Structure formats: C-alpha cells, structure tokens
Short mmCIF file of C-alpha atoms in Angstrom, two decimals:
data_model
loop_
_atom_site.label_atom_id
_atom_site.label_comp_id
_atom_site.label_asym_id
_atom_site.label_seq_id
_atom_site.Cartn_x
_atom_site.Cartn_y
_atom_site.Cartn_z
CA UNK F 288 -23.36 37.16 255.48
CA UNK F 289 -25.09 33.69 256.07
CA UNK F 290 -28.03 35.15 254.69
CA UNK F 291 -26.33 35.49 251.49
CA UNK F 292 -24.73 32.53 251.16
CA UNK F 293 -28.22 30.74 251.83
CA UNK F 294 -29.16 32.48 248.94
CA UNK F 295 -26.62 31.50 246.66
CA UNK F 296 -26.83 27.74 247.77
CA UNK F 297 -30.38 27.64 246.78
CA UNK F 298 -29.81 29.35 243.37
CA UNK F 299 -27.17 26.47 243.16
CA UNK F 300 -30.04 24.05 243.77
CA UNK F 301 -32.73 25.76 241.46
CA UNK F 302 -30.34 25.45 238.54
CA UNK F 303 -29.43 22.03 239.23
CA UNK F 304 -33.04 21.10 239.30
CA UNK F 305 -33.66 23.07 236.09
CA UNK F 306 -30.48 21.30 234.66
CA UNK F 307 -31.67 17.56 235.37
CA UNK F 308 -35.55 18.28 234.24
CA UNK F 309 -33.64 19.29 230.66
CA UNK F 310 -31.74 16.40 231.07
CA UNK F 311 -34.63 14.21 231.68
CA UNK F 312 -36.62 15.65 228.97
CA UNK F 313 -33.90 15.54 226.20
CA UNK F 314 -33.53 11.66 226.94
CA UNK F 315 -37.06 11.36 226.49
CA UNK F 316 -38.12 13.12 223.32
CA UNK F 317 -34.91 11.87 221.79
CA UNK F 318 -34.78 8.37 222.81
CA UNK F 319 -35.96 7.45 219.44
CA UNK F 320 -32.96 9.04 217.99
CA UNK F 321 -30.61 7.46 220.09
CA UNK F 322 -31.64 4.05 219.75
CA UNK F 323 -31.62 4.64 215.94
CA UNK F 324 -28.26 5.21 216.09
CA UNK F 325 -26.82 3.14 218.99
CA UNK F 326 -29.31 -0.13 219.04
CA UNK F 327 -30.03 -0.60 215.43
CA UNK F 328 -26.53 -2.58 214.85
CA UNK F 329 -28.00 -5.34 216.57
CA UNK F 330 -31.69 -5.80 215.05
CA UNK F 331 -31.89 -8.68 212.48
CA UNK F 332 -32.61 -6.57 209.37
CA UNK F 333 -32.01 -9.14 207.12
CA UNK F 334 -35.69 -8.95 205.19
CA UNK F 335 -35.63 -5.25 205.19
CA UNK F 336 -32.05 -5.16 203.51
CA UNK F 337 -33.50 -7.95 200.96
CA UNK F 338 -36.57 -5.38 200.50
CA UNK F 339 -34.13 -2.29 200.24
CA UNK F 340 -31.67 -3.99 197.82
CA UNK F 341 -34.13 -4.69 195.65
CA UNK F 342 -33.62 -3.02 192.29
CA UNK F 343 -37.03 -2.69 191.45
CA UNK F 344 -38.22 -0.40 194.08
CA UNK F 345 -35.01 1.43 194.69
CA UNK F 346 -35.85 4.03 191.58
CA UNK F 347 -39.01 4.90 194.41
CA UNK F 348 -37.07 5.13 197.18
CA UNK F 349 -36.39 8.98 197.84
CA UNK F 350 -34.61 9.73 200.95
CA UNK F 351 -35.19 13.14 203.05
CA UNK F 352 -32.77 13.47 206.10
CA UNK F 353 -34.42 16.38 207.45
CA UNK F 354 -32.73 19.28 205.49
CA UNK F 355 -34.56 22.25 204.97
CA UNK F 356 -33.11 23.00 201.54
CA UNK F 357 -33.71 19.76 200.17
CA UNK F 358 -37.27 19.74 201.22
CA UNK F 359 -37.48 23.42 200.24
CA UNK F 360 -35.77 22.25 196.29
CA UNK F 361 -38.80 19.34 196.26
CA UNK F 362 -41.63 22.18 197.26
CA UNK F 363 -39.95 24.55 194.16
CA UNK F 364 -40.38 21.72 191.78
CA UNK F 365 -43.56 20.74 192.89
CA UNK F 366 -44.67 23.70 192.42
CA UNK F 367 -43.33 24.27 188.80
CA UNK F 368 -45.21 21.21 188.02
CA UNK F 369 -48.31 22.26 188.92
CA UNK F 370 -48.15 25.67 187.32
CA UNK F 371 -47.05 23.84 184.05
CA UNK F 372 -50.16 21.23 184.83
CA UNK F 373 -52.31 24.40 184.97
CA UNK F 374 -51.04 26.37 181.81
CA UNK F 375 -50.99 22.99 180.15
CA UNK F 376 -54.75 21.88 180.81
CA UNK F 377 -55.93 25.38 180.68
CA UNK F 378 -54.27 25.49 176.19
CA UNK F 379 -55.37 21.72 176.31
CA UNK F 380 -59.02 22.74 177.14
CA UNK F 381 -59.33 25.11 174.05
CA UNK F 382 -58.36 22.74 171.68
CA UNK F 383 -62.46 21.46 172.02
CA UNK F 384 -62.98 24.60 171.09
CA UNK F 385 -61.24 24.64 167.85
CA UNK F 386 -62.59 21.74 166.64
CA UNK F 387 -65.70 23.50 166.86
CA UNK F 388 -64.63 25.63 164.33
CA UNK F 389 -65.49 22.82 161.88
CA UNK F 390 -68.86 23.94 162.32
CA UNK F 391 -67.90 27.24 159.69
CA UNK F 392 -67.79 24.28 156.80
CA UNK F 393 -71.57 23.90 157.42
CA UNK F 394 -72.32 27.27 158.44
CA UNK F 395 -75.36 28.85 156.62
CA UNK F 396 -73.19 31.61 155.02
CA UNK F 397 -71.04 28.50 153.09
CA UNK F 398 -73.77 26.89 152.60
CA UNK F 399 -75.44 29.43 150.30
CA UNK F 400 -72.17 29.87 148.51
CA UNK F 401 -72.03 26.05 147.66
CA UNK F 402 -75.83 26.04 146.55
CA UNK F 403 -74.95 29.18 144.48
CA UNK F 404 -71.85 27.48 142.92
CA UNK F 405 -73.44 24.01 141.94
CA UNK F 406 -77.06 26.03 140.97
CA UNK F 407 -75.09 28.22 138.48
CA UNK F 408 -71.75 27.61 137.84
CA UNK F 409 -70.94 24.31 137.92
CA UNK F 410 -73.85 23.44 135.92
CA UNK F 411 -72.26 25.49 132.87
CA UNK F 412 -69.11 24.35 133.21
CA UNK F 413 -70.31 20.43 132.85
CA UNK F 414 -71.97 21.52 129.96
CA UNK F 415 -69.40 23.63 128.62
CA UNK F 416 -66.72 20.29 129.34
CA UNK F 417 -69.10 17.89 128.21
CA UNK F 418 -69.19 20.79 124.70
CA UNK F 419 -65.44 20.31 124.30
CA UNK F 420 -65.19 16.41 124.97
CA UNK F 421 -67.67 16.58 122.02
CA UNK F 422 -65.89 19.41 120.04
CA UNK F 423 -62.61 17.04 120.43
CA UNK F 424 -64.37 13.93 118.96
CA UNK F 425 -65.35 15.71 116.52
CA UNK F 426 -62.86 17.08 115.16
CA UNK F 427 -60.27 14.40 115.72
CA UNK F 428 -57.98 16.19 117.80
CA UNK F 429 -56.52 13.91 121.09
CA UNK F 430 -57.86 10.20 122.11
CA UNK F 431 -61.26 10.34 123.70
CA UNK F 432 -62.20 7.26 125.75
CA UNK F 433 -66.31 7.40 125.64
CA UNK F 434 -66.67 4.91 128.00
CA UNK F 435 -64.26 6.53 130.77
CA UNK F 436 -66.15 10.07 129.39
CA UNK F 437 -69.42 8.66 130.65
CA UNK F 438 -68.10 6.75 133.86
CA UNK F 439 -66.37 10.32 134.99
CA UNK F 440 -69.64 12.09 133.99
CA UNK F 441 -71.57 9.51 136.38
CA UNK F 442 -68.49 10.01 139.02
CA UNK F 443 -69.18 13.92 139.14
CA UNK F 444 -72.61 14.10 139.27
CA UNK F 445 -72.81 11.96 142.41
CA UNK F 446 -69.42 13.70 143.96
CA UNK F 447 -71.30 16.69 143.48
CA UNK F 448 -74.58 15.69 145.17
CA UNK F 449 -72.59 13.47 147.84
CA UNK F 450 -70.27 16.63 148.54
CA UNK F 451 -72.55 17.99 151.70
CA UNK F 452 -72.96 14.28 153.05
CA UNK F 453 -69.12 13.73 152.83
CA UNK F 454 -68.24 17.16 154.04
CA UNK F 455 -70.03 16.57 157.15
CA UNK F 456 -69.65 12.48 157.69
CA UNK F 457 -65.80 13.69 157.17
CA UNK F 458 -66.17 16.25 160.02
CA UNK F 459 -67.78 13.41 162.56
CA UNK F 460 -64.66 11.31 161.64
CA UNK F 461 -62.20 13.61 162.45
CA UNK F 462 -63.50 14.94 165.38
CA UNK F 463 -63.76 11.28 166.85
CA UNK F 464 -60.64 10.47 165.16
CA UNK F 465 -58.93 12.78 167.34
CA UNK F 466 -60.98 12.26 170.84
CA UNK F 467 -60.03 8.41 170.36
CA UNK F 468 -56.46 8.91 169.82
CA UNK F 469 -56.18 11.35 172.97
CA UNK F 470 -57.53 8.42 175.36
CA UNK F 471 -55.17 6.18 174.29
CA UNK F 472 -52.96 6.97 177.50
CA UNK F 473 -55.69 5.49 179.58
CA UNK F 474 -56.63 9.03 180.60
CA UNK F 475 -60.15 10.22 180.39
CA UNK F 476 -59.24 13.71 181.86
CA UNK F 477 -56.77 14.27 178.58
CA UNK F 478 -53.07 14.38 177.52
CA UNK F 479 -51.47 16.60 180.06
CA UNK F 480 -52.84 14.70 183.35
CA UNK F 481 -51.28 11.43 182.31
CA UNK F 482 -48.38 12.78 182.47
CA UNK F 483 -49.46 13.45 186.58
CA UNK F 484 -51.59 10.27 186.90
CA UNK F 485 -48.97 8.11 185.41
CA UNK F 486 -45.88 9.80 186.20
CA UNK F 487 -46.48 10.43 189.75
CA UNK F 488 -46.13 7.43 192.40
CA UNK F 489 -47.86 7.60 195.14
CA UNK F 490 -46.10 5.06 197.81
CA UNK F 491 -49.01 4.48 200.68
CA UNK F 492 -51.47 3.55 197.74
CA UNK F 493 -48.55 1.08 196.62
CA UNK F 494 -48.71 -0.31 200.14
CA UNK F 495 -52.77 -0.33 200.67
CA UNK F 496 -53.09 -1.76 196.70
CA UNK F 497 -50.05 -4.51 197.31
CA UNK F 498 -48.80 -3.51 194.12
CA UNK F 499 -44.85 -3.39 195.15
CA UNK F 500 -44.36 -6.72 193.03
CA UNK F 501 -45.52 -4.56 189.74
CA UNK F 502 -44.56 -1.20 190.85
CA UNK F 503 -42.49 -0.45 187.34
CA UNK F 504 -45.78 -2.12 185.22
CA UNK F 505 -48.69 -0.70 186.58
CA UNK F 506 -51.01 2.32 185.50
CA UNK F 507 -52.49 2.71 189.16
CA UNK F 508 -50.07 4.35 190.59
CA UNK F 509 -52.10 6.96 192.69
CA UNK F 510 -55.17 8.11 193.51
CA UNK F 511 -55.07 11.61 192.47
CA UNK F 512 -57.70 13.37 190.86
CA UNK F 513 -57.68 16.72 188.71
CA UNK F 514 -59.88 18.08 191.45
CA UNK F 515 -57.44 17.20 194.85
CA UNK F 516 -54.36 17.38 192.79
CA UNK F 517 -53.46 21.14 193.26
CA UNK F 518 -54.44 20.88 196.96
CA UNK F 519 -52.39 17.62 197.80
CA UNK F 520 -49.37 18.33 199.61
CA UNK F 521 -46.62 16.71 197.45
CA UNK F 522 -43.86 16.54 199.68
CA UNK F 523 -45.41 14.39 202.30
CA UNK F 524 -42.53 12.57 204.11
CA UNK F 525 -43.08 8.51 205.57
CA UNK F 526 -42.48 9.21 209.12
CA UNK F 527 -42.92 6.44 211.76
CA UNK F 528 -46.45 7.86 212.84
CA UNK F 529 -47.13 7.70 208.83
CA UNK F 530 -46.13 4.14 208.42
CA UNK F 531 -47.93 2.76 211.83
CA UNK F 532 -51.03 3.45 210.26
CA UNK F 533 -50.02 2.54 206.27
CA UNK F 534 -48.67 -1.07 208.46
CA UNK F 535 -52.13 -1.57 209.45
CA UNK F 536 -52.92 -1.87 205.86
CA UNK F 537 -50.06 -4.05 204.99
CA UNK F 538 -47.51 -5.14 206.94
CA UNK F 539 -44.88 -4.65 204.30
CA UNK F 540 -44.81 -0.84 205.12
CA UNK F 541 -42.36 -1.87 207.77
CA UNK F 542 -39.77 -1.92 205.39
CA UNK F 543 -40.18 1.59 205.27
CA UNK F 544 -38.60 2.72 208.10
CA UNK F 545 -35.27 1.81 207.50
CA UNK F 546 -32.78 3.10 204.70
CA UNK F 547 -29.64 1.31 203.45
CA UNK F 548 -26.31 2.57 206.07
CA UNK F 549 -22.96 1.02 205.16
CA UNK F 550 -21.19 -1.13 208.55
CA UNK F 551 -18.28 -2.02 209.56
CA UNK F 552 -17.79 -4.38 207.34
CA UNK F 553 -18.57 -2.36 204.21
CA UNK F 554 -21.69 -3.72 203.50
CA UNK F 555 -25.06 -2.29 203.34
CA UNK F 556 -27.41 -3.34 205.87
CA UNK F 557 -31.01 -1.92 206.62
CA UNK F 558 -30.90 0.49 209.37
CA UNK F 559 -33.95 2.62 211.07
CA UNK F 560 -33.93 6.15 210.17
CA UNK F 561 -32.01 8.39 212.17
CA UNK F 562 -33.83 11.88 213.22
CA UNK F 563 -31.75 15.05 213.97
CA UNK F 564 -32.32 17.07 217.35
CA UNK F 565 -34.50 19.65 215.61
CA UNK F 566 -37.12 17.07 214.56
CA UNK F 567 -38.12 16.77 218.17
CA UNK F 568 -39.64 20.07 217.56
CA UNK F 569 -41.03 19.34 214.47
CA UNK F 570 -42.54 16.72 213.14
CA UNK F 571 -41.69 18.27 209.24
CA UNK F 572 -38.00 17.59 210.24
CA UNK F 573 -38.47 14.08 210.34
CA UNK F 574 -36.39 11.17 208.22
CA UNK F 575 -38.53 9.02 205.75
CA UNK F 576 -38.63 8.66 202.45
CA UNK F 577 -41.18 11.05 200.14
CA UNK F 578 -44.40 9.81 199.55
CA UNK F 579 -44.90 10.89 195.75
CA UNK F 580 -42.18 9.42 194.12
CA UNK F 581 -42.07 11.33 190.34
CA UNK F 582 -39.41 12.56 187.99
CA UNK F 583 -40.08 16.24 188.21
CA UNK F 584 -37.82 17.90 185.44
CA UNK F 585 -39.06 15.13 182.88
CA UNK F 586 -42.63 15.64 183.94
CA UNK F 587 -41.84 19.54 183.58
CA UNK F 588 -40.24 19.25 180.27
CA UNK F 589 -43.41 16.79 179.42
CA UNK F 590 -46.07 19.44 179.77
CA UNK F 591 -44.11 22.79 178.71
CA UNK F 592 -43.50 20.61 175.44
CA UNK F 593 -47.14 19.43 175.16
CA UNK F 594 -48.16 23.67 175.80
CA UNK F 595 -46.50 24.52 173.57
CA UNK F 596 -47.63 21.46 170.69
CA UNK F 597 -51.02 22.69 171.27
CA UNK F 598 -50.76 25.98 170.64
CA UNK F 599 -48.67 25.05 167.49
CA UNK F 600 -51.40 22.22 167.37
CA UNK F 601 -54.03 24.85 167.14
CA UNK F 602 -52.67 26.93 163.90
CA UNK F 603 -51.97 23.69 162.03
CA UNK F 604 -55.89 22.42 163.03
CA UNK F 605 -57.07 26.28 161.85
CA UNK F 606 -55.64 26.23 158.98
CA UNK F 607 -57.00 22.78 158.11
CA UNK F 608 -60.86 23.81 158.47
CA UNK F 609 -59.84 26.89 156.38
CA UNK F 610 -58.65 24.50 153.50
CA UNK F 611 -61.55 22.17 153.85
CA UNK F 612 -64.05 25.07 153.07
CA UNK F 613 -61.81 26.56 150.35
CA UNK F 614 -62.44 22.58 149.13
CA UNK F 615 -65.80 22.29 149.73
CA UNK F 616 -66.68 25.09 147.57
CA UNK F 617 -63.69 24.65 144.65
CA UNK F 618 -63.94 21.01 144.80
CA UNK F 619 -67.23 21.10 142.86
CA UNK F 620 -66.15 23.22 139.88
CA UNK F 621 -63.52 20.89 139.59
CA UNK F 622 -65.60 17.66 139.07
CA UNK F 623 -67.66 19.69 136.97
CA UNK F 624 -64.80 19.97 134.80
CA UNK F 625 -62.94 17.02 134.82
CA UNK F 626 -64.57 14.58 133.04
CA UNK F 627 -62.15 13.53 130.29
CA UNK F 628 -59.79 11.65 132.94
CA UNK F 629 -60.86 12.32 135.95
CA UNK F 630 -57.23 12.79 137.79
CA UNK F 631 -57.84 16.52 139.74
CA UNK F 632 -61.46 14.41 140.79
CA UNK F 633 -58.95 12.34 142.65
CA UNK F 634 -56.38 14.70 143.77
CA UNK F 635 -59.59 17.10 145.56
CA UNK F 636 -60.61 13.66 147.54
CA UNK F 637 -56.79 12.97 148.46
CA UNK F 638 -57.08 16.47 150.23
CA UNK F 639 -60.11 16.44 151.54
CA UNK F 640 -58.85 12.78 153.12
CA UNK F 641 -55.45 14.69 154.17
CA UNK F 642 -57.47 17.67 156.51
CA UNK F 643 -59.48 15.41 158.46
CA UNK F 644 -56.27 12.68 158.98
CA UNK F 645 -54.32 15.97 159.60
CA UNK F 646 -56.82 16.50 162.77
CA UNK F 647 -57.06 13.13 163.49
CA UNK F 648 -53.09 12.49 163.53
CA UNK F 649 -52.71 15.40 165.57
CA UNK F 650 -54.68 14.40 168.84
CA UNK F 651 -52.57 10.62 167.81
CA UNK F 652 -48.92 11.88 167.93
CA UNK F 653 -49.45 14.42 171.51
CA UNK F 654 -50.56 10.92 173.07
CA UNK F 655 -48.17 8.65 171.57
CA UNK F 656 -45.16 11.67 173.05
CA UNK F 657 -47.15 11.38 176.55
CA UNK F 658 -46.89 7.98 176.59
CA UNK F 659 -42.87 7.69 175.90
CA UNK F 660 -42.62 10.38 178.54
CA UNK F 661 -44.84 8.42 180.81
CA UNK F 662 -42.54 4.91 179.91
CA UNK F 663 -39.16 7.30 180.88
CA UNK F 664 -40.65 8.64 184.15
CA UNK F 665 -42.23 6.07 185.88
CA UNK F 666 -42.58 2.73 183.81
CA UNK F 667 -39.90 0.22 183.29
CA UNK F 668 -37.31 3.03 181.44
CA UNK F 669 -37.15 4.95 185.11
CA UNK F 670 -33.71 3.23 185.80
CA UNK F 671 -32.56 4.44 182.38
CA UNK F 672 -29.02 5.74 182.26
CA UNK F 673 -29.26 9.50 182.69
CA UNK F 674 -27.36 10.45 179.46
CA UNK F 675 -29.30 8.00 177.73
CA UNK F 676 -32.45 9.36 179.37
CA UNK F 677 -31.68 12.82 178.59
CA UNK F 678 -30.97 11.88 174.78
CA UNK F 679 -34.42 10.36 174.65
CA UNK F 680 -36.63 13.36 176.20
CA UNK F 681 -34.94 15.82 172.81
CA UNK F 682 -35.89 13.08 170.66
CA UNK F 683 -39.28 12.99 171.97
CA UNK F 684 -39.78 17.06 172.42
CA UNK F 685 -37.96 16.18 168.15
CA UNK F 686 -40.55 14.14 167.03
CA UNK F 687 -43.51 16.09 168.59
CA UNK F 688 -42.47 19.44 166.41
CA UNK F 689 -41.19 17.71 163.16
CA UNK F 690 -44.01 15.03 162.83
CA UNK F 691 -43.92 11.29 162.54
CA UNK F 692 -42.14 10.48 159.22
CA UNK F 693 -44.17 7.27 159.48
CA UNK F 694 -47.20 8.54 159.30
CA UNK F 695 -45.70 10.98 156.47
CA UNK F 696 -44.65 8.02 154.65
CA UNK F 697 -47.89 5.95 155.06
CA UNK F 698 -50.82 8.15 154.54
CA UNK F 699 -49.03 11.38 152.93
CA UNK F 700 -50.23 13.34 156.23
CA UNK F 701 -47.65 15.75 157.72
CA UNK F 702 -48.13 16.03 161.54
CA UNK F 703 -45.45 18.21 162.41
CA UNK F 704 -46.29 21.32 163.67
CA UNK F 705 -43.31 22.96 161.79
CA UNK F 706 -46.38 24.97 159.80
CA UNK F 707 -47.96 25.96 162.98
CA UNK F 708 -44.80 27.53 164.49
CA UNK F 709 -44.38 29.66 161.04
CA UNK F 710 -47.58 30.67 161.10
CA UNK F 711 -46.97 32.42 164.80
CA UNK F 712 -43.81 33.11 163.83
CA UNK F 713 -45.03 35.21 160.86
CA UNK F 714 -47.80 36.65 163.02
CA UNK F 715 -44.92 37.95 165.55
CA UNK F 716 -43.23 39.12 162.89
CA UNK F 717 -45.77 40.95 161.04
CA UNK F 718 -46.96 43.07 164.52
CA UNK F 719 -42.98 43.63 165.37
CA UNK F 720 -43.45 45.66 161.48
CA UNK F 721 -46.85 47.24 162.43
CA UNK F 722 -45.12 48.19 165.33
CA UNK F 723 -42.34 49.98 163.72
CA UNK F 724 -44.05 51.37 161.24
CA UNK F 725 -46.20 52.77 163.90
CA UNK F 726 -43.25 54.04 165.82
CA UNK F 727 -41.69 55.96 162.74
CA UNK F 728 -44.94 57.07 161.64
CA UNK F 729 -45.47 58.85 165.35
CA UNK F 730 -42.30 60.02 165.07
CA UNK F 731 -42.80 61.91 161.82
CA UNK F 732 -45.85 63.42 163.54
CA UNK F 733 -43.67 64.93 166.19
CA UNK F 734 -41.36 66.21 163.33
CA UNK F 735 -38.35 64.66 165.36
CA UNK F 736 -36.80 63.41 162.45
CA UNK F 737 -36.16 59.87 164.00
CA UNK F 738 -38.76 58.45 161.77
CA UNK F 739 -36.74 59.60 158.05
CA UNK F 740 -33.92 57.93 159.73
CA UNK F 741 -35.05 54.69 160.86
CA UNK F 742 -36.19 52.15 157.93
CA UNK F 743 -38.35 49.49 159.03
CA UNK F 744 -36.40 45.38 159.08
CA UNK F 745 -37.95 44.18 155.09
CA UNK F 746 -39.61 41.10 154.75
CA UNK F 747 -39.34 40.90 158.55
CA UNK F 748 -42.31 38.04 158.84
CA UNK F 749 -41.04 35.80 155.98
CA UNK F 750 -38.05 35.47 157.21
CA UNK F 751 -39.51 33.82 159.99
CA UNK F 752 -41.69 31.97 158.31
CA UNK F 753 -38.79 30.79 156.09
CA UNK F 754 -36.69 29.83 159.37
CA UNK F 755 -39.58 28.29 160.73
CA UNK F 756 -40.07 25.77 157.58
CA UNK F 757 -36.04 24.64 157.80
CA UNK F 758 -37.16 23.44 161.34
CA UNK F 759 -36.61 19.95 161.56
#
C-alpha cells in the first residue's frame, strides 16, 4: 500500500514540474505580448501618434492582426494581379508585332502593283484628264482656271513620285509616334507595368529612400522589376524583427511598430502591436502593417481594361495598315486625275495623315488611361472618396473604348476602339453562323431531320457589328 501511494506522490510531482516548465515557457515566448498589452499605456508615444495621425501616410498604413483569412483575401488578390500583369504584358508584347505589319505597305508584292499602276495607268489617265481640261476650254463648257490647271498638274506629278518616300517617312512617324506616347508613364518596360511600378508601394524602400515627406508625389515607389516581380512575396508583413533591421536604415521605421488604439479617454494614442498566442508559433501570425501598400481591385480593373484595349487596339491598328495600302496604290490614280481643282488630292493626304495619327493616338490614349489609374491608386487621388473613386475608374475604362473626343475634335482622328470591338464582334458572329450551318448541314447528312427544322439566326454578324458601333 505505501508502495503505491509513493507512486502516486511522485506522479503528483512529475506533473507539477511539467506544469511550471509550461508555465515558465508561456511567460517567456509571450512576454512580448503581454507587455504590448499591459505596459504600453505608460510609454510616451506622443511622436508616434503625431506620425500615425498623419493624413498623408495613413492611405499606406494597412493593418494585419494576425487573421488567417485576411492574409489569405490579400494572397487571392495578389495573385489576381499578377495573372492579369501576365495576360496583360503577354497581349501588350504583340502589339510590336503588329506594327510590323506596316512592313506589307513596302512589301515587294505592293510594290510591283504601285510601279504597274503609275507605269501604265496613271500615265493615261493624266493624259486622258489633261484631254478633257482641254476638250472643256475648248468648247466653252464650265470655268477653267489655267493657272490652278498647271499648279495641280505640277502638284500630281511630284505627289506621285514623292508617294514611296511619304509612304515610308509616314510609317517611321507612326511607329515612333506610338513608342513615344507609351513612355510617357515614365515606364520603359510599357503600359501595363506602370500600373505595378507606380501603383504598388513598397514601405521599407520608403524608409531606406526617406521619401515619407513625398510619399503621395513620388514615382519611386519600389524597387520591383518585371524580372523579381512574380517571385516577390507580396504580402510581407512589418514585424518587429522586420523593422529592427529597416531602423538601422532610418530611424523613422520605429514608428512602425505601433498602430493607433483608442484609451480611456477616447482618444487615439500610438500603441505597440499586440500579437495573439498563435504567433508564438509562427512568425506569419505576427501584427504589422503590409509591406506593399497597393489598391488591388483598381490595379485589377487597370490591366483587364488595358487587355482588353489592346486586343481591340490591335483590329483598329490592322485595319489601318490595310487602308494605307488600299491608299498607296488608289491614291495615285487619283492625283492623276484630279487636276482641274485638286480637292480628292487633298482629301487622299487627309487619310493618309488620319492612319498613321490613328496608330500614333492609339499607343497616346492607353498611357494617358494608365496614368489616371496610376493618379487614383497611389498618387495624391488615393484618399479619394470611394463613390467618387469608383465613378472615376468607369469613366476611365469610358474613355479608353469610346476615344478621346478631343483628339476627335482636333485632328479628325477617332481613337476609340468602338471599330475594333465590331470587328471581333462580327468575327464571333460570323463563326457562331459557320457553326450552325455546319451543325444543320451534318445533320442533313445523318438524315435526322433536325437540320430542315432548324434555320440558321440571319444577319447574325451585323447585328453585332451594328450593336458594337452604338457603343459609346
């Protein structure tokens, strides 16, 4: 019986022992926690509550208390905006491509055509115009002006011979006419990635930089790259390990530790983070604020709105080069022919003008849409009203499809991509009646009747088309 009890009274003592080790180990690894929470009501906080009241970095001030779902929501739309980043750059990268297409305007095979035209062709119908101007004269019938006669005769010999040279010095414009206008957001690496490099702020470079003064002003904001950007963990939280070393760089990252807690008093005073229990396991569970600071649904809506521009971007471009060769080659028969007053002369040149500012404008109004988007995420219109903000991002994602009536209104260039949308609208619409025609033609095959019965939607494609051009 003693034996037993000896036993039991040392069982008693091994769990008391295991009891105050536990004891002694929770106090230690969450000492931190407890003077967060007990101690911090008597630090002078006074500068830190200054730094944390200011209204010009509160907008970059993201908390994370160490939920899970909140960090796991952050990782989703980080993740959205890089897949958007890729799609976007990967359509952005082709447009290069298509202005490569320009080369078809000097191909060899146009090239012949346009020697054939002026070797044969147009040289008749001068002669044959410059046989009626004379015919007219003659016989009295309708004012002839001999003097604008032989200045419009002078005018379409050189058009003619200058055609080539202006074909392709016209080609060189546009194409640098739209590089140029696509680095005008400061962005070498093109359109989509400032909409990362500028929208995205990155708070330890703030702190190395000392740019906290001109946080809402400046275009340095980070130090991604294209290269590190889909490998950077975005959701990097400001621990206290974090900011030890960013305080090394500048002392102001001390400010960082602390969040605004309302006292006693109803006021809000600067107060260290507080850490749960779990974060003693984990150094992910941790309090801080994020790291990349960035408006993730704008910069979402930003690039799915710029994919889709240059696809529609694409089709209007396409077509452009497609009318510039139709030009190159009808353009000559018409100054051939219009020597009496010389006003189709003009109107050919006014189109010509209109493809390659049709290009140009292009590349101009996807940079000047970045660069609002840019101003609303990140730049001095981040502490817009939300309503407001919202209301601005439809105008933009507006603008971008209908075109600048501006630049409508200026140089009679339409820059909406209204036309490119009809065109893939009318290419959907014409496979969907391929398609069905297919179907019921299969079906006839198989005698099954379904293919008598089933008529085919009419005109399927231009209605689409016809939709397409009330857009806007």
């Amino acid at each position: 019986m003693k034996i037993i009890e000896k036993k039991i009274a040392n069982k008693k003592i091994n769990w008391l022992v295991v009891n105050f080790l536990v004891l002694i180990a929770m106090i230690i690894f969450t000492s931190n926690i407890a003077h967060a929470s007990i101690f911090n009501w008597f630090d002078d906080t006074k500068s830190q509550t200054e730094f944390l009241n200011n209204s010009l970095y509160r907008p970059y001030l993201k908390k994370y208390n160490g939920d899970f779902l909140s960090q796991f929501g952050i990782w989703l739309g980080w993740a959205v905006v890089k897949g958007m980043f890729t799609v976007t750059d990967s359509i952005q990268n082709m447009i290069p491509d298509v202005l490569d297409l320009f080369n078809f305007i000097e191909s060899t095979g146009l090239n012949n055509v346009y020697q054939s035209a002026v070797n044969t062709i147009v040289i008749g119908l001068m002669i044959l115009s410059l046989m009626f101007v004379g015919y007219k004269m003659i016989t009295g019938k309708g004012t002839v002006d001999l003097k604008s006669v032989g200045m419009n005769v002078v005018m379409s010999i050189a058009l003619i011979l200058l055609m080539p040279t202006m074909i392709s010095s016209g080609i060189q414009f546009a194409k640098t006419f739209y590089k140029d206008s696509t680095t005008i957001t400061n962005s070498d690496d093109g359109v989509a990635w400032s909409l990362i490099k500028q929208g995205v702020t990155d708070l330890a470079y703030i702190n190395k930089t000392d740019q906290y003064s001109s946080i809402d002003k400046t275009e340095d904001r980070n130090n991604l790259t294209r290269k590190n950007f889909q490998q950077t963990d975005l959701t990097q939280v400001l621990t206290d390990k974090v900011i030890d070393k960013l305080e090394k760089e500048n002392p102001i990252a001390d400010n960082l530790r602390y969040e605004l807690v309302e006292n006693s008093n109803n006021e809000f005073v600067a107060t260290k983070f507080s850490d749960n229990f779990l974060s003693t396991f984990s150094d992910s569970l941790k309090s801080g604020y994020y790291r990349y600071q960035a408006n993730l649904w704008g910069i979402s809506i930003g690039l799915t709105a710029l994919a889709i521009a240059y696809v529609f971007s694409a089709f209007v471009i396409i077509t452009a080069i497609l009318e510039l060769a139709f030009k190159r080659v009808l353009g000559v028969l018409v100054f051939a022919t219009d020597i009496e007053t010389g006003q189709r002369s003009k109107v050919v040149l006014s189109d010509i003008l209109q493809c390659y500012l049709t290009v140009g404008f292009q590349g101009f109004g996807l940079s000047m849409f970045a660069m609002f988007i840019n101003f609303l995420n990140s730049g001095q219109g981040i502490s817009t009203n939300i309503f407001i903000k919202t209301i601005a991002y439809i105008c933009a994602v507006f603008v971008l499809i209908k075109g600048s009536g501006t630049v409508m209104r200026y140089f009679g260039v339409d820059i909406g991509l209204k036309e490119g949308y009809g065109q893939l609208a009318s290419a959907f619409g014409m496979g969907a009646m391929l398609f069905r025609k297919g179907s019921n033609g299969f079906n006839r095959a198989k005698g099954s009747g379904e293919g008598e019965d089933r008529k085919p939607e009419k005109n399927f494609g231009e209605t689409l088309s016809k939709k397409a051009g009330k857009t806007g």
